[in-house]
Tab-separated table of C-alpha atoms and ligand atoms in Angstrom:
chain	number	residue	atom	x	y	z
A	1	MET	CA	-28.447	7.931	9.592
A	2	SER	CA	-31.802	6.638	8.403
A	3	SER	CA	-34.546	6.435	11.030
A	4	VAL	CA	-36.012	3.395	9.235
A	5	THR	CA	-34.374	0.074	9.897
A	6	HIS	CA	-33.638	-1.973	6.844
A	7	ARG	CA	-32.937	-5.673	6.421
A	8	VAL	CA	-30.264	-6.146	3.767
A	9	LEU	CA	-28.979	-9.210	1.959
A	10	LEU	CA	-25.349	-8.446	1.038
A	11	THR	CA	-23.233	-10.629	-1.239
A	12	GLY	CA	-19.447	-10.273	-1.532
A	13	ALA	CA	-19.244	-9.070	2.080
A	14	SER	CA	-15.849	-10.727	2.489
A	15	GLY	CA	-14.250	-8.563	-0.214
A	16	PHE	CA	-12.320	-5.293	0.008
A	17	ILE	CA	-15.363	-3.173	-0.892
A	18	GLY	CA	-17.910	-5.544	0.649
A	19	ASN	CA	-16.336	-5.167	4.105
A	20	HIS	CA	-16.687	-1.382	3.940
A	21	VAL	CA	-20.269	-1.632	2.697
A	22	LEU	CA	-21.079	-3.989	5.561
A	23	ALA	CA	-19.542	-1.569	8.079
A	24	GLU	CA	-21.645	1.330	6.722
A	25	LEU	CA	-24.859	-0.680	6.861
A	26	LEU	CA	-24.186	-1.857	10.399
A	27	SER	CA	-23.250	1.588	11.617
A	28	ALA	CA	-26.582	2.860	10.278
A	29	GLY	CA	-28.293	0.261	12.474
A	30	PHE	CA	-29.411	-1.954	9.586
A	31	SER	CA	-29.730	-5.689	9.988
A	32	VAL	CA	-27.566	-7.544	7.469
A	33	ARG	CA	-27.213	-11.076	6.224
A	34	ALA	CA	-23.805	-11.464	4.645
A	35	VAL	CA	-23.453	-14.064	1.928
A	36	VAL	CA	-19.997	-15.664	1.885
A	37	ARG	CA	-18.381	-18.638	0.219
A	38	SER	CA	-17.331	-20.522	3.356
A	39	GLN	CA	-17.740	-20.650	7.124
A	40	VAL	CA	-14.097	-19.564	7.446
A	41	LYS	CA	-14.992	-16.324	5.649
A	42	ALA	CA	-18.003	-15.843	7.928
A	43	ASP	CA	-15.855	-16.296	11.047
A	44	LYS	CA	-13.353	-13.778	9.717
A	45	LEU	CA	-16.071	-11.240	8.968
A	46	LEU	CA	-17.452	-11.594	12.459
A	47	GLN	CA	-14.025	-10.772	13.885
A	48	THR	CA	-13.805	-7.619	11.758
A	49	HIS	CA	-17.321	-6.465	12.622
A	50	LEU	CA	-17.431	-7.289	16.318
A	51	ILE	CA	-19.834	-4.443	17.058
A	52	ALA	CA	-22.495	-6.052	14.884
A	53	GLY	CA	-23.956	-8.321	17.540
A	54	ARG	CA	-27.298	-9.748	16.479
A	55	LYS	CA	-27.563	-7.330	13.550
A	56	LEU	CA	-25.334	-9.588	11.451
A	57	ASP	CA	-25.977	-13.133	10.316
A	58	PHE	CA	-24.547	-15.267	7.544
A	59	CYS	CA	-25.418	-17.599	4.744
A	60	VAL	CA	-22.781	-19.712	3.049
A	61	VAL	CA	-23.250	-20.016	-0.718
A	62	ALA	CA	-20.300	-22.006	-1.987
A	63	ASP	CA	-21.072	-21.606	-5.682
A	64	ILE	CA	-22.928	-18.559	-6.992
A	65	THR	CA	-23.126	-20.099	-10.459
A	66	ALA	CA	-25.325	-22.972	-9.214
A	67	HIS	CA	-29.020	-23.071	-10.157
A	68	ASN	CA	-31.057	-21.048	-7.603
A	69	ALA	CA	-27.785	-20.308	-5.803
A	70	PHE	CA	-29.317	-17.780	-3.413
A	71	SER	CA	-32.652	-19.440	-2.637
A	72	ARG	CA	-31.556	-20.395	0.913
A	73	ALA	CA	-29.941	-17.002	1.439
A	74	PHE	CA	-33.318	-15.297	0.951
A	75	GLU	CA	-35.043	-17.451	3.581
A	76	SER	CA	-35.222	-15.234	6.623
A	77	GLN	CA	-37.658	-14.721	9.465
A	78	GLU	CA	-37.018	-11.007	9.235
A	79	PRO	CA	-37.729	-10.378	5.543
A	80	PHE	CA	-35.314	-8.489	3.296
A	81	ASP	CA	-36.273	-5.161	1.779
A	82	THR	CA	-32.909	-4.537	0.085
A	83	VAL	CA	-30.386	-6.683	-1.745
A	84	ILE	CA	-26.842	-5.476	-2.438
A	85	HIS	CA	-24.899	-7.642	-4.858
A	86	THR	CA	-21.147	-7.000	-4.878
A	87	ALA	CA	-19.807	-10.556	-5.314
A	88	SER	CA	-17.999	-10.915	-8.609
A	89	PRO	CA	-14.542	-12.144	-9.543
A	90	PHE	CA	-11.853	-9.471	-9.742
A	91	LEU	CA	-8.685	-11.284	-8.756
A	92	TYR	CA	-6.626	-12.128	-11.798
A	93	ARG	CA	-4.363	-14.465	-9.786
A	94	ASP	CA	-7.382	-16.665	-9.000
A	95	VAL	CA	-8.497	-17.264	-12.581
A	96	THR	CA	-7.271	-19.746	-15.128
A	97	SER	CA	-9.678	-19.070	-17.979
A	98	ASN	CA	-11.848	-16.255	-19.316
A	99	GLU	CA	-14.939	-18.145	-18.146
A	100	ASP	CA	-13.703	-17.916	-14.536
A	101	LEU	CA	-14.349	-14.180	-14.756
A	102	LEU	CA	-17.417	-14.176	-16.992
A	103	ASP	CA	-19.512	-17.010	-15.633
A	104	PRO	CA	-19.829	-16.075	-11.914
A	105	ALA	CA	-20.365	-12.411	-12.817
A	106	VAL	CA	-23.328	-13.084	-15.090
A	107	LYS	CA	-24.855	-16.138	-13.394
A	108	GLY	CA	-24.401	-14.640	-9.915
A	109	THR	CA	-26.231	-11.474	-10.977
A	110	MET	CA	-29.057	-13.403	-12.616
A	111	SER	CA	-29.448	-15.718	-9.620
A	112	ILE	CA	-29.710	-12.857	-7.173
A	113	LEU	CA	-32.351	-11.160	-9.353
A	114	TYR	CA	-34.416	-14.345	-9.708
A	115	GLY	CA	-34.110	-14.864	-5.961
A	116	ALA	CA	-35.385	-11.337	-5.306
A	117	ARG	CA	-38.268	-11.905	-7.730
A	118	ASP	CA	-39.544	-14.678	-5.475
A	119	HIS	CA	-39.592	-12.405	-2.422
A	120	PRO	CA	-42.273	-9.699	-2.512
A	121	THR	CA	-40.756	-7.804	0.431
A	122	VAL	CA	-37.686	-6.834	-1.607
A	123	LYS	CA	-38.036	-3.240	-2.753
A	124	ARG	CA	-34.640	-2.574	-4.259
A	125	VAL	CA	-31.651	-4.453	-5.660
A	126	ILE	CA	-28.376	-2.526	-5.741
A	127	LEU	CA	-25.794	-3.912	-8.118
A	128	LEU	CA	-22.133	-2.987	-7.755
A	129	SER	CA	-21.155	-2.622	-11.391
A	130	SER	CA	-18.242	-0.534	-12.704
A	131	ILE	CA	-17.363	2.168	-15.190
A	132	ALA	CA	-15.897	-0.809	-17.031
A	133	ALA	CA	-19.503	-1.361	-18.153
A	134	ILE	CA	-19.680	2.221	-19.468
A	135	ILE	CA	-16.403	3.138	-21.140
A	136	ASP	CA	-15.398	1.917	-24.582
A	137	TYR	CA	-11.794	0.748	-24.103
A	138	SER	CA	-11.234	-0.289	-27.713
A	139	GLU	CA	-8.690	1.477	-29.870
A	140	ALA	CA	-11.521	2.859	-31.994
A	141	ALA	CA	-13.046	4.595	-28.973
A	142	PRO	CA	-13.469	8.354	-29.101
A	143	THR	CA	-11.341	9.972	-26.380
A	144	ASN	CA	-10.634	13.639	-27.054
A	145	GLY	CA	-12.056	15.199	-23.920
A	146	ARG	CA	-15.073	12.904	-24.013
A	147	MET	CA	-17.339	12.669	-20.986
A	148	TRP	CA	-18.782	9.201	-20.324
A	149	THR	CA	-22.207	9.117	-18.745
A	150	SER	CA	-24.717	6.543	-17.542
A	151	LYS	CA	-26.178	6.469	-21.059
A	152	ASP	CA	-23.020	4.852	-22.437
A	153	TRP	CA	-22.201	1.172	-22.657
A	154	ASN	CA	-18.916	-0.611	-23.199
A	155	PRO	CA	-19.524	-2.159	-26.653
A	156	VAL	CA	-17.428	-5.292	-25.988
A	157	THR	CA	-18.945	-8.437	-27.503
A	158	ARG	CA	-19.117	-11.964	-26.140
A	159	ASP	CA	-16.877	-13.133	-28.940
A	160	GLU	CA	-14.227	-10.517	-28.087
A	161	ALA	CA	-14.415	-11.498	-24.428
A	162	ASN	CA	-14.004	-15.171	-25.242
A	163	ARG	CA	-11.004	-14.513	-27.461
A	164	ALA	CA	-9.323	-11.819	-25.317
A	165	ALA	CA	-5.804	-12.676	-24.207
A	166	ASP	CA	-5.701	-10.228	-21.297
A	167	TYR	CA	-7.806	-10.618	-18.184
A	168	SER	CA	-8.508	-6.891	-17.870
A	169	THR	CA	-10.540	-6.956	-21.110
A	170	VAL	CA	-12.378	-10.041	-19.886
A	171	TYR	CA	-13.046	-8.492	-16.464
A	172	ARG	CA	-14.495	-5.365	-18.076
A	173	ALA	CA	-16.643	-7.583	-20.274
A	174	SER	CA	-17.823	-9.489	-17.187
A	175	LYS	CA	-19.028	-6.255	-15.618
A	176	THR	CA	-20.682	-5.159	-18.872
A	177	PHE	CA	-22.512	-8.432	-19.508
A	178	SER	CA	-23.666	-8.838	-15.913
A	179	GLU	CA	-25.059	-5.313	-15.723
A	180	LYS	CA	-26.673	-5.581	-19.170
A	181	CYS	CA	-28.358	-8.837	-18.135
A	182	ALA	CA	-29.675	-7.115	-15.020
A	183	TRP	CA	-31.329	-4.266	-16.958
A	184	LYS	CA	-32.696	-6.746	-19.506
A	185	PHE	CA	-34.173	-8.760	-16.636
A	186	MET	CA	-35.869	-5.611	-15.342
A	187	GLU	CA	-37.307	-4.847	-18.752
A	188	GLU	CA	-38.549	-8.365	-19.457
A	189	GLN	CA	-39.643	-9.531	-16.007
A	190	LYS	CA	-40.983	-6.221	-14.697
A	191	PRO	CA	-40.425	-7.352	-11.102
A	192	HIS	CA	-41.931	-5.708	-8.025
A	193	PHE	CA	-38.576	-4.161	-7.023
A	194	ASP	CA	-36.391	-1.495	-8.614
A	195	LEU	CA	-32.750	-1.738	-9.620
A	196	VAL	CA	-29.877	0.650	-8.960
A	197	SER	CA	-26.444	0.131	-10.409
A	198	LEU	CA	-23.427	1.866	-8.923
A	199	ASN	CA	-20.582	2.277	-11.402
A	200	PRO	CA	-17.276	3.226	-9.776
A	201	PRO	CA	-13.918	3.533	-11.551
A	202	MET	CA	-10.764	2.258	-9.755
A	203	VAL	CA	-11.476	1.854	-6.053
A	204	TYR	CA	-8.597	2.453	-3.656
A	205	GLY	CA	-8.199	2.982	0.068
A	206	PRO	CA	-7.420	1.299	3.354
A	207	LEU	CA	-8.570	-2.239	4.064
A	208	LEU	CA	-11.037	-2.915	6.799
A	209	HIS	CA	-10.469	-6.652	6.800
A	210	SER	CA	-7.160	-8.115	7.871
A	211	ILE	CA	-4.856	-9.865	5.457
A	212	SER	CA	-1.852	-11.845	6.584
A	213	ASP	CA	0.395	-10.614	3.799
A	214	ILE	CA	0.471	-8.470	0.674
A	215	SER	CA	-0.105	-11.457	-1.613
A	216	GLN	CA	-3.727	-11.479	-0.398
A	217	LEU	CA	-4.411	-7.913	-1.530
A	218	ASN	CA	-7.374	-7.189	-3.764
A	219	GLU	CA	-6.676	-6.338	-7.407
A	220	SER	CA	-6.953	-2.531	-7.363
A	221	ASN	CA	-4.865	-1.939	-4.224
A	222	LEU	CA	-2.354	-4.504	-5.470
A	223	ARG	CA	-1.766	-2.175	-8.418
A	224	ILE	CA	-0.761	0.607	-5.991
A	225	TRP	CA	1.508	-1.751	-4.085
A	226	ASN	CA	3.254	-3.111	-7.178
A	227	LEU	CA	3.669	0.142	-9.083
A	228	PHE	CA	4.145	2.736	-6.340
A	229	LEU	CA	5.102	1.102	-3.046
A	230	ASN	CA	7.261	-1.807	-4.065
A	231	ALA	CA	9.050	-0.352	-7.084
A	232	SER	CA	12.169	1.818	-7.224
A	233	LYS	CA	12.774	5.555	-7.412
A	234	ASP	CA	14.267	4.914	-10.862
A	235	SER	CA	11.305	2.883	-12.175
A	236	LYS	CA	9.577	4.310	-15.211
A	237	MET	CA	6.432	6.206	-14.199
A	238	PRO	CA	3.607	3.710	-14.861
A	239	PRO	CA	0.953	4.574	-17.447
A	240	ASN	CA	-2.061	6.332	-15.947
A	241	GLY	CA	-4.346	3.393	-16.705
A	242	VAL	CA	-7.905	4.084	-15.594
A	243	TYR	CA	-7.133	7.446	-14.021
A	244	TRP	CA	-10.574	8.016	-12.466
A	245	TYR	CA	-10.881	6.692	-8.943
A	246	VAL	CA	-12.926	6.728	-5.766
A	247	ASP	CA	-12.068	6.046	-2.138
A	248	VAL	CA	-13.589	2.793	-0.902
A	249	ARG	CA	-15.149	4.585	2.092
A	250	ASP	CA	-17.003	7.042	-0.148
A	251	LEU	CA	-18.197	4.168	-2.314
A	252	ALA	CA	-19.454	2.343	0.785
A	253	LEU	CA	-21.398	5.439	1.811
A	254	ALA	CA	-22.869	5.562	-1.702
A	255	HIS	CA	-24.259	2.053	-1.124
A	256	LEU	CA	-25.826	3.122	2.151
A	257	ARG	CA	-27.437	6.181	0.604
A	258	ALA	CA	-28.610	4.125	-2.372
A	259	VAL	CA	-30.684	2.011	0.014
A	260	THR	CA	-32.833	4.941	1.051
A	261	LYS	CA	-33.018	7.488	-1.794
A	262	PRO	CA	-36.225	7.095	-3.819
A	263	GLU	CA	-34.881	9.362	-6.598
A	264	ILE	CA	-32.195	6.864	-7.510
A	265	LYS	CA	-34.750	4.244	-8.570
A	266	ASN	CA	-33.804	2.406	-11.787
A	267	ARG	CA	-30.693	4.479	-12.421
A	268	ARG	CA	-27.052	3.804	-13.187
A	269	VAL	CA	-24.888	6.117	-11.104
A	270	ILE	CA	-21.185	6.723	-11.634
A	271	ILE	CA	-19.455	7.018	-8.248
A	272	ALA	CA	-16.143	8.785	-8.894
A	273	ALA	CA	-14.150	11.263	-6.808
A	274	GLY	CA	-12.076	12.590	-9.675
A	275	SER	CA	-9.020	11.822	-11.750
A	276	VAL	CA	-5.522	11.086	-10.544
A	277	THR	CA	-2.382	10.602	-12.598
A	278	SER	CA	0.471	8.252	-11.755
A	279	GLN	CA	2.748	11.253	-11.227
A	280	GLU	CA	0.309	12.724	-8.724
A	281	ILE	CA	0.126	9.460	-6.777
A	282	ALA	CA	3.928	9.244	-6.706
A	283	ASP	CA	4.267	12.898	-5.636
A	284	ILE	CA	1.735	12.479	-2.809
A	285	LEU	CA	3.510	9.391	-1.521
A	286	ARG	CA	7.102	10.614	-1.888
A	287	SER	CA	6.450	14.017	-0.347
A	288	THR	CA	4.934	12.609	2.842
A	289	ILE	CA	6.358	9.160	3.560
A	290	PRO	CA	10.181	9.314	3.832
A	291	GLU	CA	10.633	5.537	3.674
A	292	LEU	CA	9.277	5.586	0.121
A	293	ALA	CA	12.234	7.625	-1.138
A	294	GLU	CA	13.836	4.516	-2.662
A	295	ARG	CA	10.630	2.612	-3.467
A	296	THR	CA	8.352	5.012	-5.353
A	297	PRO	CA	9.095	6.198	-8.897
A	298	VAL	CA	10.352	9.815	-9.023
A	299	GLY	CA	9.235	10.639	-12.571
A	300	LYS	CA	8.979	14.390	-13.056
A	301	PRO	CA	7.691	15.728	-9.735
A	302	GLY	CA	5.032	18.398	-9.968
A	303	GLU	CA	4.516	17.894	-13.694
A	304	ASP	CA	0.892	17.131	-14.384
A	305	ILE	CA	0.886	14.549	-17.109
A	306	PHE	CA	-2.875	14.268	-17.410
A	307	PRO	CA	-3.471	13.132	-21.001
A	308	ILE	CA	-4.395	16.080	-23.238
A	309	ASP	CA	-7.174	14.062	-24.828
A	310	GLY	CA	-8.156	12.512	-21.502
A	311	TYR	CA	-11.727	11.476	-20.852
A	312	SER	CA	-13.931	12.414	-17.941
A	313	VAL	CA	-16.945	10.796	-16.317
A	314	ASP	CA	-20.233	12.306	-15.218
A	315	THR	CA	-20.104	12.611	-11.436
A	316	ASP	CA	-23.133	14.920	-11.070
A	317	PRO	CA	-25.744	12.281	-10.094
A	318	ALA	CA	-23.448	10.995	-7.324
A	319	THR	CA	-23.270	14.435	-5.774
A	320	ASP	CA	-26.761	15.673	-6.688
A	321	ILE	CA	-28.790	12.596	-5.800
A	322	LEU	CA	-26.629	10.809	-3.268
A	323	GLY	CA	-25.181	13.999	-1.776
A	324	LEU	CA	-21.697	12.537	-1.749
A	325	GLU	CA	-18.659	14.607	-0.867
A	326	PHE	CA	-15.441	12.891	-1.729
A	327	ARG	CA	-12.304	12.563	0.348
A	328	ARG	CA	-9.127	14.285	-0.798
A	329	LYS	CA	-6.786	12.015	-2.743
A	330	GLU	CA	-4.023	12.534	-0.151
A	331	GLN	CA	-6.198	10.774	2.417
A	332	THR	CA	-6.860	7.823	0.147
A	333	PHE	CA	-3.326	7.159	-1.018
A	334	LEU	CA	-1.431	8.011	2.174
A	335	GLN	CA	-3.667	5.961	4.440
A	336	LEU	CA	-3.535	3.024	2.052
A	337	ALA	CA	0.251	3.275	1.687
A	338	ARG	CA	0.902	3.426	5.433
A	339	GLN	CA	-1.318	0.431	6.032
A	340	LEU	CA	0.312	-1.656	3.303
A	341	LEU	CA	3.840	-0.802	4.461
A	342	GLU	CA	2.801	-1.879	7.962
A	343	ILE	CA	1.440	-5.200	6.679
A	344	ALA	CA	4.615	-5.844	4.685
A	345	LYS	CA	6.781	-5.041	7.710
A	346	ARG	CA	4.766	-7.380	9.902
A	347	THR	CA	5.174	-10.202	7.393
A	348	GLU	CA	8.897	-9.553	7.149
A	349	ASN	CA	9.307	-9.599	10.929
A	350	LYS	CA	7.314	-12.817	11.188
A	351	SER	CA	9.498	-14.516	8.607
A	352	LYS	CA	12.593	-13.567	10.662
A	353	GLU	CA	11.164	-15.089	13.867
B	401	LIG	P1	-12.437	-8.483	-3.897
B	401	LIG	O1	-11.719	-9.491	-4.700
B	401	LIG	O2	-11.796	-7.989	-2.650
B	401	LIG	O3	-13.889	-9.001	-3.513
B	401	LIG	C1	-14.663	-9.743	-4.382
B	401	LIG	C2	-15.829	-10.333	-3.628
B	401	LIG	O4	-16.577	-11.157	-4.529
B	401	LIG	C3	-15.389	-11.246	-2.480
B	401	LIG	O5	-16.355	-11.258	-1.475
B	401	LIG	C4	-15.313	-12.607	-3.159
B	401	LIG	O6	-15.482	-13.711	-2.275
B	401	LIG	C5	-16.496	-12.517	-4.099
B	401	LIG	N1	-16.264	-13.376	-5.255
B	401	LIG	C6	-15.291	-13.271	-6.175
B	401	LIG	N2	-15.378	-14.266	-7.064
B	401	LIG	C7	-16.431	-15.021	-6.689
B	401	LIG	C8	-17.021	-16.199	-7.204
B	401	LIG	N3	-16.552	-16.811	-8.283
B	401	LIG	N4	-18.065	-16.712	-6.544
B	401	LIG	C9	-18.545	-16.117	-5.413
B	401	LIG	N5	-18.034	-14.995	-4.888
B	401	LIG	C10	-16.987	-14.459	-5.522
B	401	LIG	O7	-12.706	-7.293	-4.900
B	401	LIG	P2	-13.363	-5.855	-4.708
B	401	LIG	O8	-13.860	-5.689	-3.331
B	401	LIG	O9	-12.414	-4.877	-5.247
B	401	LIG	O10	-14.572	-5.965	-5.726
B	401	LIG	C11	-15.913	-6.104	-5.292
B	401	LIG	C12	-16.823	-5.726	-6.437
B	401	LIG	O11	-16.553	-4.382	-6.832
B	401	LIG	C13	-16.706	-6.572	-7.687
B	401	LIG	O12	-17.991	-6.738	-8.218
B	401	LIG	C14	-15.893	-5.692	-8.604
B	401	LIG	O13	-16.141	-5.974	-9.945
B	401	LIG	C15	-16.406	-4.306	-8.233
B	401	LIG	N6	-15.520	-3.212	-8.581
B	401	LIG	C16	-14.265	-3.130	-8.009
B	401	LIG	C17	-13.419	-2.096	-8.343
B	401	LIG	C18	-12.063	-1.932	-7.722
B	401	LIG	O14	-11.280	-1.089	-8.197
B	401	LIG	N7	-11.733	-2.674	-6.663
B	401	LIG	C19	-13.816	-1.087	-9.354
B	401	LIG	C20	-15.160	-1.246	-9.851
B	401	LIG	C21	-15.966	-2.276	-9.469
B	401	LIG	P3	-14.230	-14.405	-1.558
B	401	LIG	O15	-13.833	-13.490	-0.429
B	401	LIG	O16	-14.750	-15.699	-1.083
B	401	LIG	O17	-13.149	-14.527	-2.590
């Protein structure tokens, strides 16, 4: 715990990751203003973080793409020294066009930076980016044992993002463009604060906020539900996809540490626990939770099907600078699975009432 009290402006607090970040900040004794899209979201957050007391207040910003969207959010008697920007669209069911992903990501990031520029007390802006802004996902990309580092950039172009027919390409582009804009802003505006970007791969783990049913799950955990918890033992083992991951609780701690570490100034830091294959996830779940016997793909138990030419990511700065130690994957996937099965059961029971 830091002995210095910080005042943090946190966007995206209502999200899967945002809730965990908020909990970390509050448990360190920091004072936080959470930016949310509606009063309903604020009320819900307050219920989740009951211990917060007067350390938590809210600002409703209905549209982060609006001009000077965050100007009111920055107005505070107790001035902010840190801004953490996590709000960005990552729910494919909520979007109807590529712009729905691209526009709030880029404009939201720019607005928060311009807002911070007008407030001399702000010392650091922490941007929750993604390894989607680092890895080249195109077919031409070099794989063969390649290690991606903070020096790399996803080369996706605006034209490709506009034309893309799948939302995952567009989402990755949204993270790339928003982070690029942020570093360009730093270079051109030379503001009084520094910038840190945290770049996690897939983020999994238990929810802190309550959802009334599985249909409200965030995108990454929904993948686990659909492919591993609500499938069949005979389903084909899903492709590994982005097989680097981090537990949401470790990522939240990374945000907390990023507030206070001077050495992290103006750096991009990959926050990843390690790799995990689909077979490994299935084996972990099937070997420990008997009720998944019929629901989780069997595949070839114990066979590690990590791609021979698989890539890795540079996790050294996360451990060296932020001192992170990552949870074991069993903890992440078992705790998530048990929680989701519980939620599904509750919904089922309610529908029978
Ligand atoms: P969630 O969908 O749970 O949370 C997204 C947050 O952003 C919510 O607070 C949401 O507000 C807000 N938000 C989304 N779209 C908009 C918009 N158009 N305008 C204003 N606010 C918006 O997702 P995660 O918690 O998983 O993601 C949070 C961040 O982490 C995102 O920036 C995402 O790109 C990044 N990330 C996530 C990864 C993952 O695997 N989950 C991996 C790498 C990065 P509301 O509650 O009102 O919808």
